[in-house]
mmCIF file of C-alpha atoms in Angstrom:
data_model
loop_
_atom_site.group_PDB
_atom_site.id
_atom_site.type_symbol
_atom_site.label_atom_id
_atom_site.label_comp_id
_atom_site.label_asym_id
_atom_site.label_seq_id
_atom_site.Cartn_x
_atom_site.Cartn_y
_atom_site.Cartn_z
ATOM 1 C CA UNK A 1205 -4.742 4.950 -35.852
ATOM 2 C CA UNK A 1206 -2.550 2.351 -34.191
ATOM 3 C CA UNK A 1207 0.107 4.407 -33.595
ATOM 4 C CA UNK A 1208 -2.352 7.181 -31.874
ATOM 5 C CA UNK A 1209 -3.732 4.260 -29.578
ATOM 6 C CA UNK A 1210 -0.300 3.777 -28.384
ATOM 7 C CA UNK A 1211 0.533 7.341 -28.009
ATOM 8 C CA UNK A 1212 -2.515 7.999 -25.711
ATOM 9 C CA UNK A 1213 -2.284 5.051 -23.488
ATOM 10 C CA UNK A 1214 1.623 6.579 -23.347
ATOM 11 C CA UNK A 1215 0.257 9.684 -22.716
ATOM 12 C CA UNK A 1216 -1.520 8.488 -19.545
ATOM 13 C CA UNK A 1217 0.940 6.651 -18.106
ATOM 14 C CA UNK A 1218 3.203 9.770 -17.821
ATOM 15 C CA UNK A 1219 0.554 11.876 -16.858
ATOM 16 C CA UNK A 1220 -0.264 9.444 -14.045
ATOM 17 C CA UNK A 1221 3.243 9.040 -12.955
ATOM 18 C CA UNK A 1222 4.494 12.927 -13.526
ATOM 19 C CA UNK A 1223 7.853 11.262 -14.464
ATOM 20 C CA UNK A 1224 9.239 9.826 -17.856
ATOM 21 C CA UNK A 1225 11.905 7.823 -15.950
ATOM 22 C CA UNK A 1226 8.840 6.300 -14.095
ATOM 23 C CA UNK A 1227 5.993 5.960 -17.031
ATOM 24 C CA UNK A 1228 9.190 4.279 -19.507
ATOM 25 C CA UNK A 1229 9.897 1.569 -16.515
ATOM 26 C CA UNK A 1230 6.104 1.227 -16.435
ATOM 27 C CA UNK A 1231 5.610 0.846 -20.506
ATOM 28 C CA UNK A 1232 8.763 -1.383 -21.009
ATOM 29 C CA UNK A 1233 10.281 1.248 -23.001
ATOM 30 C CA UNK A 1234 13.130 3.894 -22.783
ATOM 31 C CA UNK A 1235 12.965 7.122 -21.897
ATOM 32 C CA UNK A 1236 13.743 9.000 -25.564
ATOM 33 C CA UNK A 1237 11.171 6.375 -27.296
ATOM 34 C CA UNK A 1238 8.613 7.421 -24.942
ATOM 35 C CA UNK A 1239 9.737 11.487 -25.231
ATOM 36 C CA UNK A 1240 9.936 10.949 -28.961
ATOM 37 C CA UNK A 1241 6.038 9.767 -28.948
ATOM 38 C CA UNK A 1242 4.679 12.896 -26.741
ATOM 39 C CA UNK A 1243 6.364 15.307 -28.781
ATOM 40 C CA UNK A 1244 4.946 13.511 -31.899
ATOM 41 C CA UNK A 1245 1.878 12.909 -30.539
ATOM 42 C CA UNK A 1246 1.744 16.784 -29.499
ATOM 43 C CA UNK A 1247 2.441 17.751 -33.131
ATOM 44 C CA UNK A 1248 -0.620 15.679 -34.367
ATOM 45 C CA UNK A 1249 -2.887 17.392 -32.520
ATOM 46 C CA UNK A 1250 -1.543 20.804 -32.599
ATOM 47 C CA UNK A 1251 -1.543 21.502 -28.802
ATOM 48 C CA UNK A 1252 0.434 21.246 -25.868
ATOM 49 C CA UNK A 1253 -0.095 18.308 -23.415
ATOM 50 C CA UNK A 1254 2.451 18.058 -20.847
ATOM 51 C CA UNK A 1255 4.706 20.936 -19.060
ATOM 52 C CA UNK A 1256 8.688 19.839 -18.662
ATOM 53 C CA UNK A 1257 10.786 21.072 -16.561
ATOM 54 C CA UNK A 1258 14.802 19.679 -15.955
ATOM 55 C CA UNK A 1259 12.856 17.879 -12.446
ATOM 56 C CA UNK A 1260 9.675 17.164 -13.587
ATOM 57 C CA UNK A 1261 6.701 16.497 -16.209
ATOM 58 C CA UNK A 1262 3.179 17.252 -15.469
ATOM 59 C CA UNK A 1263 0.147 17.805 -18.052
ATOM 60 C CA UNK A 1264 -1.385 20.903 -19.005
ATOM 61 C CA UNK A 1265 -5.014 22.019 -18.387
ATOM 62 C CA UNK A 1266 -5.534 20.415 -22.251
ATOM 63 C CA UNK A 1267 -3.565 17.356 -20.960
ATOM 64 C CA UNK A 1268 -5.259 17.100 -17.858
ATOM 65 C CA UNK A 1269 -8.654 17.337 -19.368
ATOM 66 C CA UNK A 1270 -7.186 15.158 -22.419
ATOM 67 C CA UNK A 1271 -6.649 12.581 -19.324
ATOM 68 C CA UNK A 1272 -9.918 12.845 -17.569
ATOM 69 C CA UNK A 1273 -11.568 12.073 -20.532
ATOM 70 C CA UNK A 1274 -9.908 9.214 -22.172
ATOM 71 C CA UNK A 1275 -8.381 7.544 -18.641
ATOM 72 C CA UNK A 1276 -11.405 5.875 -18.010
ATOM 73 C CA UNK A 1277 -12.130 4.354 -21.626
ATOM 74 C CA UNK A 1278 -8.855 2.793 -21.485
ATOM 75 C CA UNK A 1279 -9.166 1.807 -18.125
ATOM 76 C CA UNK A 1280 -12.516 0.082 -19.050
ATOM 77 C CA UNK A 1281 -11.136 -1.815 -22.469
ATOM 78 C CA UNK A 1282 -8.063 -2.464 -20.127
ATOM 79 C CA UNK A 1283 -11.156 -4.853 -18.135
ATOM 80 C CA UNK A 1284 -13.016 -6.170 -21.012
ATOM 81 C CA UNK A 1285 -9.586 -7.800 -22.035
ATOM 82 C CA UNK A 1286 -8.846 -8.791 -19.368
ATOM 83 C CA UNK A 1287 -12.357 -10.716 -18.644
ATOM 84 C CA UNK A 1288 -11.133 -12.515 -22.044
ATOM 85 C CA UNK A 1289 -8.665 -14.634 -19.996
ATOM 86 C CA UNK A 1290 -12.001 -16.658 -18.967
ATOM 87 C CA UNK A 1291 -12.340 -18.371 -22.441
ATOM 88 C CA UNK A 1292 -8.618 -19.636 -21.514
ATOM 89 C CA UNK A 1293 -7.768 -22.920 -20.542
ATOM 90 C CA UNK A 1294 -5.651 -21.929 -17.851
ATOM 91 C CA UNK A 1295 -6.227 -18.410 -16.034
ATOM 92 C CA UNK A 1296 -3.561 -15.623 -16.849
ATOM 93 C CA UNK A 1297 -3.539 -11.636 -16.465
ATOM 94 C CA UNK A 1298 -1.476 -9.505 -14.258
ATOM 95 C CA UNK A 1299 -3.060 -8.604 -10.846
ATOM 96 C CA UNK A 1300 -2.426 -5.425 -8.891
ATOM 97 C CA UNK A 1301 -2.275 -5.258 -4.892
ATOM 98 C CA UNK A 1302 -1.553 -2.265 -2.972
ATOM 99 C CA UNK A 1303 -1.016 -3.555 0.596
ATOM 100 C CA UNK A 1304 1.812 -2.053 3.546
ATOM 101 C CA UNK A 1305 5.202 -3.885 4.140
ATOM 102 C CA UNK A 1306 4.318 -5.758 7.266
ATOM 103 C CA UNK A 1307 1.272 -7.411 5.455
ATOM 104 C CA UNK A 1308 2.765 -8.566 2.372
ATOM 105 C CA UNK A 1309 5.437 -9.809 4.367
ATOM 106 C CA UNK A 1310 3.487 -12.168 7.038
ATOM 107 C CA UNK A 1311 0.174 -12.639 4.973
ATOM 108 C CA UNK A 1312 -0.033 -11.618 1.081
ATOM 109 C CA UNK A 1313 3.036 -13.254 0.063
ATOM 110 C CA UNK A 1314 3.126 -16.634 2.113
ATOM 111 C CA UNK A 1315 -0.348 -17.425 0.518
ATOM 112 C CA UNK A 1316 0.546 -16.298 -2.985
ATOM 113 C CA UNK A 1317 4.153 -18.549 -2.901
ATOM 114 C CA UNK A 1318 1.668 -21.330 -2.297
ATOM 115 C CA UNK A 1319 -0.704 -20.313 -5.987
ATOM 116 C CA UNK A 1320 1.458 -18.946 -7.851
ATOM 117 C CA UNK A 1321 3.751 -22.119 -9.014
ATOM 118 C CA UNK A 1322 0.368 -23.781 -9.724
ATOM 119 C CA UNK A 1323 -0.765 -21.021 -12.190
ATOM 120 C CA UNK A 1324 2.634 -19.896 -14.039
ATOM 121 C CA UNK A 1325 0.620 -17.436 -16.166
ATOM 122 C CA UNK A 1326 -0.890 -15.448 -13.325
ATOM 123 C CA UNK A 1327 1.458 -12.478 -12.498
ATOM 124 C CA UNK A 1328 0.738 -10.180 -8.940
ATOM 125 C CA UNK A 1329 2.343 -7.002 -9.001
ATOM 126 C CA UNK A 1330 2.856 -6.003 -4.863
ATOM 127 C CA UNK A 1331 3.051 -2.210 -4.322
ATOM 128 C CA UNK A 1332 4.280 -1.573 -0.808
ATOM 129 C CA UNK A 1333 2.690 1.816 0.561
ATOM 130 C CA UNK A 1334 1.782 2.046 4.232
ATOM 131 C CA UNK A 1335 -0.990 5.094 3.184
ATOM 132 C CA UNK A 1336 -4.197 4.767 2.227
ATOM 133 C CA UNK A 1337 -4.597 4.448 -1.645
ATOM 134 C CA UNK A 1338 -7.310 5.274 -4.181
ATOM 135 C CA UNK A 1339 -7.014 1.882 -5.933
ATOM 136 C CA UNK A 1340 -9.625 3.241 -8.615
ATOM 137 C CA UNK A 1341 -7.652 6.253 -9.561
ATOM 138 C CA UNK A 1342 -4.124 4.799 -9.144
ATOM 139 C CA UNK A 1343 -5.638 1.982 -11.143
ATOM 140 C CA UNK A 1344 -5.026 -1.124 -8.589
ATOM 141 C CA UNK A 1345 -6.976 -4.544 -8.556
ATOM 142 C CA UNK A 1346 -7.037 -4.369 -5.270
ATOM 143 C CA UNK A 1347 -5.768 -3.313 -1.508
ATOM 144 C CA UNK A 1348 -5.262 -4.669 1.690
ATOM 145 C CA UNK A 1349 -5.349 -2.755 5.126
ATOM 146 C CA UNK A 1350 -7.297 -3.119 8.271
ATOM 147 C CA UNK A 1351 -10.585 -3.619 8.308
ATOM 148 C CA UNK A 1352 -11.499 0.027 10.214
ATOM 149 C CA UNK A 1353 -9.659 2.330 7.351
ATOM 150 C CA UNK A 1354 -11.631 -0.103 3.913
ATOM 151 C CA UNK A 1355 -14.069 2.338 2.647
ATOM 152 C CA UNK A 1356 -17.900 1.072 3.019
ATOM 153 C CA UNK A 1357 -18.699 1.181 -0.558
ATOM 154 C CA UNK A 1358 -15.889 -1.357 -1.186
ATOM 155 C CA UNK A 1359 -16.235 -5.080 -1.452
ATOM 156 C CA UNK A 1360 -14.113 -6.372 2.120
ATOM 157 C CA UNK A 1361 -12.514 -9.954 2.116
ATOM 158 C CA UNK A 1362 -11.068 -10.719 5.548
ATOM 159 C CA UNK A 1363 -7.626 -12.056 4.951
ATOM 160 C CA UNK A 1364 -5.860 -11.940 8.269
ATOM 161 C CA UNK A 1365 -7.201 -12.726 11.601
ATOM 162 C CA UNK A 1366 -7.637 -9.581 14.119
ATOM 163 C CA UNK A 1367 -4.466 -7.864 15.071
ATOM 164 C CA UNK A 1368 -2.972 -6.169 18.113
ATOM 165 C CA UNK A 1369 -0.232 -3.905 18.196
ATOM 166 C CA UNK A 1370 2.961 -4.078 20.776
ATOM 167 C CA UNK A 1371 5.196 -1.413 22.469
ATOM 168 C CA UNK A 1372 8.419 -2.835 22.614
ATOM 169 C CA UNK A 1373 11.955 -1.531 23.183
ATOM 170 C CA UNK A 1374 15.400 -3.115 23.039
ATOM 171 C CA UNK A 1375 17.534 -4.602 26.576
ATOM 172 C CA UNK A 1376 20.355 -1.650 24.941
ATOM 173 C CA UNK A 1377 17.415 0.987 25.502
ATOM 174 C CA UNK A 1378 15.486 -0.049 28.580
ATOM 175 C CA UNK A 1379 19.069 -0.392 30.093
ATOM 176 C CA UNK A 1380 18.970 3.498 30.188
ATOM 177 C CA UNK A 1381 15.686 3.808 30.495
ATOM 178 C CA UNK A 1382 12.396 3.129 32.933
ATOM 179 C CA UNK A 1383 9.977 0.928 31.810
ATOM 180 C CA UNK A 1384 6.670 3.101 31.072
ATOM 181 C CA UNK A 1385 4.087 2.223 33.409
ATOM 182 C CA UNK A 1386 0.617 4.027 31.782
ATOM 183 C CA UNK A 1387 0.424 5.314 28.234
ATOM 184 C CA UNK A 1388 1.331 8.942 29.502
ATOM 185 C CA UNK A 1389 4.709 7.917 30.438
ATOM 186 C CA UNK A 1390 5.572 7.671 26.587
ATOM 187 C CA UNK A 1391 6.079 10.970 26.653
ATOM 188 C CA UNK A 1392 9.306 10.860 28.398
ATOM 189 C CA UNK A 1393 10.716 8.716 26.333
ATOM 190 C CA UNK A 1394 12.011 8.511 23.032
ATOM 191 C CA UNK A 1395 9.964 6.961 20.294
ATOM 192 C CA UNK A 1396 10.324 5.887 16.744
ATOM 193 C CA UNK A 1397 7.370 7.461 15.313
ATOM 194 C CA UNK A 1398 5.795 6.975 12.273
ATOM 195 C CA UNK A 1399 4.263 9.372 9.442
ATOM 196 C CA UNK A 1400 1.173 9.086 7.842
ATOM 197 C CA UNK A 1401 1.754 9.142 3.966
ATOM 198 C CA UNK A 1402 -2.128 10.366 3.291
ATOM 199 C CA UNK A 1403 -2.794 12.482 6.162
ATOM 200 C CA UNK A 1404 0.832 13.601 6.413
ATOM 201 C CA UNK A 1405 0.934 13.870 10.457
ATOM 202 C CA UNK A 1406 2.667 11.646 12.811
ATOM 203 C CA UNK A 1407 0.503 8.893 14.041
ATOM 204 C CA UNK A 1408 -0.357 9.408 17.864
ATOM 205 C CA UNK A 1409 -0.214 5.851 19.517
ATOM 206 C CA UNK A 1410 -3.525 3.940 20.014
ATOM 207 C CA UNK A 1411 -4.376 2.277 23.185
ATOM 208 C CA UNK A 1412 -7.424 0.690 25.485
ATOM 209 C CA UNK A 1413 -8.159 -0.493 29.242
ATOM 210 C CA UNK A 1414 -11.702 -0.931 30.360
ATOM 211 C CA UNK A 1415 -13.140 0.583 27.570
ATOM 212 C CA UNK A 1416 -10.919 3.836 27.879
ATOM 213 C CA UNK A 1417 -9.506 5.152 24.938
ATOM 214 C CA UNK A 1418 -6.382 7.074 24.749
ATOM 215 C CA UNK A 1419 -4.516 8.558 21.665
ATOM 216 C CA UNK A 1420 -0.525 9.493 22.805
ATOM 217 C CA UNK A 1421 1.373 12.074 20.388
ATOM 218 C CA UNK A 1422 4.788 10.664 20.859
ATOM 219 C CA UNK A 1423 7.462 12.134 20.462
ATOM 220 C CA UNK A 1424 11.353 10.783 19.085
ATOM 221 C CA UNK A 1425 14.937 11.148 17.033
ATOM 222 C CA UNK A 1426 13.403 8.619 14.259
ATOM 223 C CA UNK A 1427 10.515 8.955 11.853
ATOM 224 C CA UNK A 1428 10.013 6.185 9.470
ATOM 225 C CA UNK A 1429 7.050 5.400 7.146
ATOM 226 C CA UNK A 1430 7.261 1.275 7.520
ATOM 227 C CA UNK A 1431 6.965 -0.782 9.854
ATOM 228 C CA UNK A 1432 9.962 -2.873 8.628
ATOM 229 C CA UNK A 1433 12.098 -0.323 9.271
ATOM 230 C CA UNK A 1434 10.940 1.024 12.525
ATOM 231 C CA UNK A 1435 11.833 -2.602 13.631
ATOM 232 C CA UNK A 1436 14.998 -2.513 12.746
ATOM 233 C CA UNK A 1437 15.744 1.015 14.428
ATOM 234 C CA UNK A 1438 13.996 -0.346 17.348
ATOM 235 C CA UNK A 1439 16.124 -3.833 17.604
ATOM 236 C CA UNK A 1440 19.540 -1.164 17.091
ATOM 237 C CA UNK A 1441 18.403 0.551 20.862
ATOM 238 C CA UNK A 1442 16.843 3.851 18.492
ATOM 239 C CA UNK A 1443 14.066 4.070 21.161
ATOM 240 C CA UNK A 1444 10.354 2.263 21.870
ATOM 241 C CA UNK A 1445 8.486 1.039 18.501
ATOM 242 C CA UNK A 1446 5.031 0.721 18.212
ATOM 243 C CA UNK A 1447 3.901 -2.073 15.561
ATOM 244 C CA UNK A 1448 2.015 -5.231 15.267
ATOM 245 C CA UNK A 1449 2.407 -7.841 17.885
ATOM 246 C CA UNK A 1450 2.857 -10.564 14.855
ATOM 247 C CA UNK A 1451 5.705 -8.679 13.414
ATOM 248 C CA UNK A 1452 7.782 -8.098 17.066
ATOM 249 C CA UNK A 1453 6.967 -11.561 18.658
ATOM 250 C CA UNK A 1454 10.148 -13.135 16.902
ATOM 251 C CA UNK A 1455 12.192 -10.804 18.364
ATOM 252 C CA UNK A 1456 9.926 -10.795 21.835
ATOM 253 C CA UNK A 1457 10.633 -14.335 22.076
ATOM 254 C CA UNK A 1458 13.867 -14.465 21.934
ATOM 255 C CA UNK A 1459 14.635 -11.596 24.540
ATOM 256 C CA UNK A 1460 16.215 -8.849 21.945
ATOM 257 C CA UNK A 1461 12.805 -7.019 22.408
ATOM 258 C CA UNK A 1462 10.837 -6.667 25.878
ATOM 259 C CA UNK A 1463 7.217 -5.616 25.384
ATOM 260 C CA UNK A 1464 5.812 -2.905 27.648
ATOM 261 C CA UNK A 1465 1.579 -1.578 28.140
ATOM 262 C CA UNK A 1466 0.646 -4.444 27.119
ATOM 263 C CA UNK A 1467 -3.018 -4.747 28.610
ATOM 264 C CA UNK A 1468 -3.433 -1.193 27.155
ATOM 265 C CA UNK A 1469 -3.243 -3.060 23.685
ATOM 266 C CA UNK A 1470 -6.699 -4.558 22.569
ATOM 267 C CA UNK A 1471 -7.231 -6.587 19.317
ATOM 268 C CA UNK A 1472 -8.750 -4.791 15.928
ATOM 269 C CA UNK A 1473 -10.289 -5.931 13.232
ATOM 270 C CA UNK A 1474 -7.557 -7.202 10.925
ATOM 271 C CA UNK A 1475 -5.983 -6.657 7.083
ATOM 272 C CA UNK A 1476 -8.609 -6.945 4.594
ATOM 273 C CA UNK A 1477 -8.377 -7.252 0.958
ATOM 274 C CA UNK A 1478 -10.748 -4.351 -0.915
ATOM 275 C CA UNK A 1479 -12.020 -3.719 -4.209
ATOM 276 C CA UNK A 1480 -14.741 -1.983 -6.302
ATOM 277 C CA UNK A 1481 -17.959 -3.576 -6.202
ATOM 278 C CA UNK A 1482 -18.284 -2.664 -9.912
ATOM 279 C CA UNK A 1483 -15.103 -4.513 -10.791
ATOM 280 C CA UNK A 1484 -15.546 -7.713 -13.207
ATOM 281 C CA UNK A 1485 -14.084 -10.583 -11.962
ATOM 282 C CA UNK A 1486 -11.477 -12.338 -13.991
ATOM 283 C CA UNK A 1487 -10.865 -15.903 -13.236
ATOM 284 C CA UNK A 1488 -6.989 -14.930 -12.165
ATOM 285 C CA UNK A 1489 -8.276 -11.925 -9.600
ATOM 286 C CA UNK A 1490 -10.717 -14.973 -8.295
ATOM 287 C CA UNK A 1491 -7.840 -16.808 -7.825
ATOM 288 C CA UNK A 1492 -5.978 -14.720 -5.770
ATOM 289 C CA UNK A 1493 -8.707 -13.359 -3.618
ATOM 290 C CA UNK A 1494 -9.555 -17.060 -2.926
ATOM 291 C CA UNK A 1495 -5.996 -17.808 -1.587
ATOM 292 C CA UNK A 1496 -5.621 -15.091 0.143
ATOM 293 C CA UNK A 1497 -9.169 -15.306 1.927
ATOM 294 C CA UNK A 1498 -8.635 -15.618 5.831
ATOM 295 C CA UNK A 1499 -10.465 -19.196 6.827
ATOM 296 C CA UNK A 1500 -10.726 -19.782 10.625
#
């Protein structure tokens, strides 16, 4: 019976992931242990589960219902035990965040270097994606991202205060190069753009004067999916960036970056840390919602 537990909660992992290289690293286990188990566990029950292929692994219509069924059951006792840490003395559990580069960077992770010595058997897992994630299905404690894009049937904790995003180019570029006077000019010009891992597009540049709103398709050489990165292709001359203020004021300050449209920028509503308002509250989430809760 054991050994079946072990083989379904395997199972999942690989049908989540579609990879055995992936689902192994997530299980602590190798990669011919955990192929070993599916074929076993296939034998058991007299059916196929998954479909391989030399590139990839992804269930069958008995695996995927095999999945649908049984995800959530583990997913709940995967709670319950959790919820156990509270007859601790000291709070412990791992705790999932899904959250984009630029926020773990200047908010997630300067709060959390703060807790974390303090609690040594609290662990946060960071998962850097810049799309918008089902945290339910992809089985995260939590997210962060902007207040405007948390779903409305989520609990929202503020944990930044609002942000406002900068156009900014390099003295390399704008030494070959105008400075754009409206929005519209962008189009001339050559701009690191950035692709939308849920929607898939490029994202069109969002500005604001006197309560006119203008979206700008840009258009450029570099596409990038992080805001990290568009920095640094920015600060090499690559063309004009578009990315929060916080993130290019270093670089603003010290004259490698010259900011442009800037009274075309206005403030948003800034990162906020999600969840399901369903979710039981273990003493180590409560932690690390507390800590990172924005306090003005």
């Amino acid at each position: 019976m054991r050994d079946n537990l072990n083989d379904l909660r395997a199972f999942l992992a690989v049908a989540e992931e579609r990879s055995f290289t992936r689902a192994a690293g997530k299980l602590g286990v190798s990669q011919s242990a955990l192929s070993h188990a599916m074929r076993g566990l296939e034998e058991r029950l007299g059916i196929r589960l998954l479909m391989r292929t030399t590139r990839s692994v992804s269930p069958t219509e008995a695996g995927e219902r095999l999945a649908q069924r049984i995800g959530p059951h583990f997913a709940q006792i995967e709670t319950e035990l959790a919820a156990l840490t509270e007859l601790r003395a000291k709070p412990a559990g791992t705790v999932r965040i899904t959250a984009s580069d630029d926020a773990i960077k200047h908010i997630v992770w300067p709060q959390l270097a703060k807790l974390l010595p303090a609690y040594p058997d609290i662990k946060v897992e960071l998962s850097i994606e810049p799309g918008l994630t089902d945290i339910v299905t992809e089985r995260y404690d939590a997210g962060i991202r902007l207040g405007e894009q948390v779903a409305k049937d989520m609990i929202s904790v503020p944990v930044g205060p609002e942000v406002r995003f900068a156009v900014v180019g390099s003295r390399s570029y704008f030494d070959s190069h105008p400075v754009p006077r409206t929005p519209q000019d962008l189009l001339n010009h050559n701009c690191i753009t950035f692709r939308q891992p849920t929607r898939g597009g490029i994202y069109a540049w969002e500005f604001e004067k006197g309560g006119r709103e203008l979206r700008v398709r840009v258009q450029g050489q570099a596409i990038f999916n992080s805001s990290l990165q568009s920095l640094d292709a920015c600060l090499s001359g690559a063309g004009l960036a578009h990315m929060p203020e916080e993130l290019a004021h270093p670089h603003i300050a010290t004259g490698r970056l010259k900011r442009v449209l800037a009274d075309w920028c206005p403030y948003w509503s800034g990162f906020h840390l999600y969840y399901p308002s369903r979710r039981q509250s273990s003493p180590a989430f409560a932690l690390v919602v507390d800590a990172l809760r924005y306090r003005r």
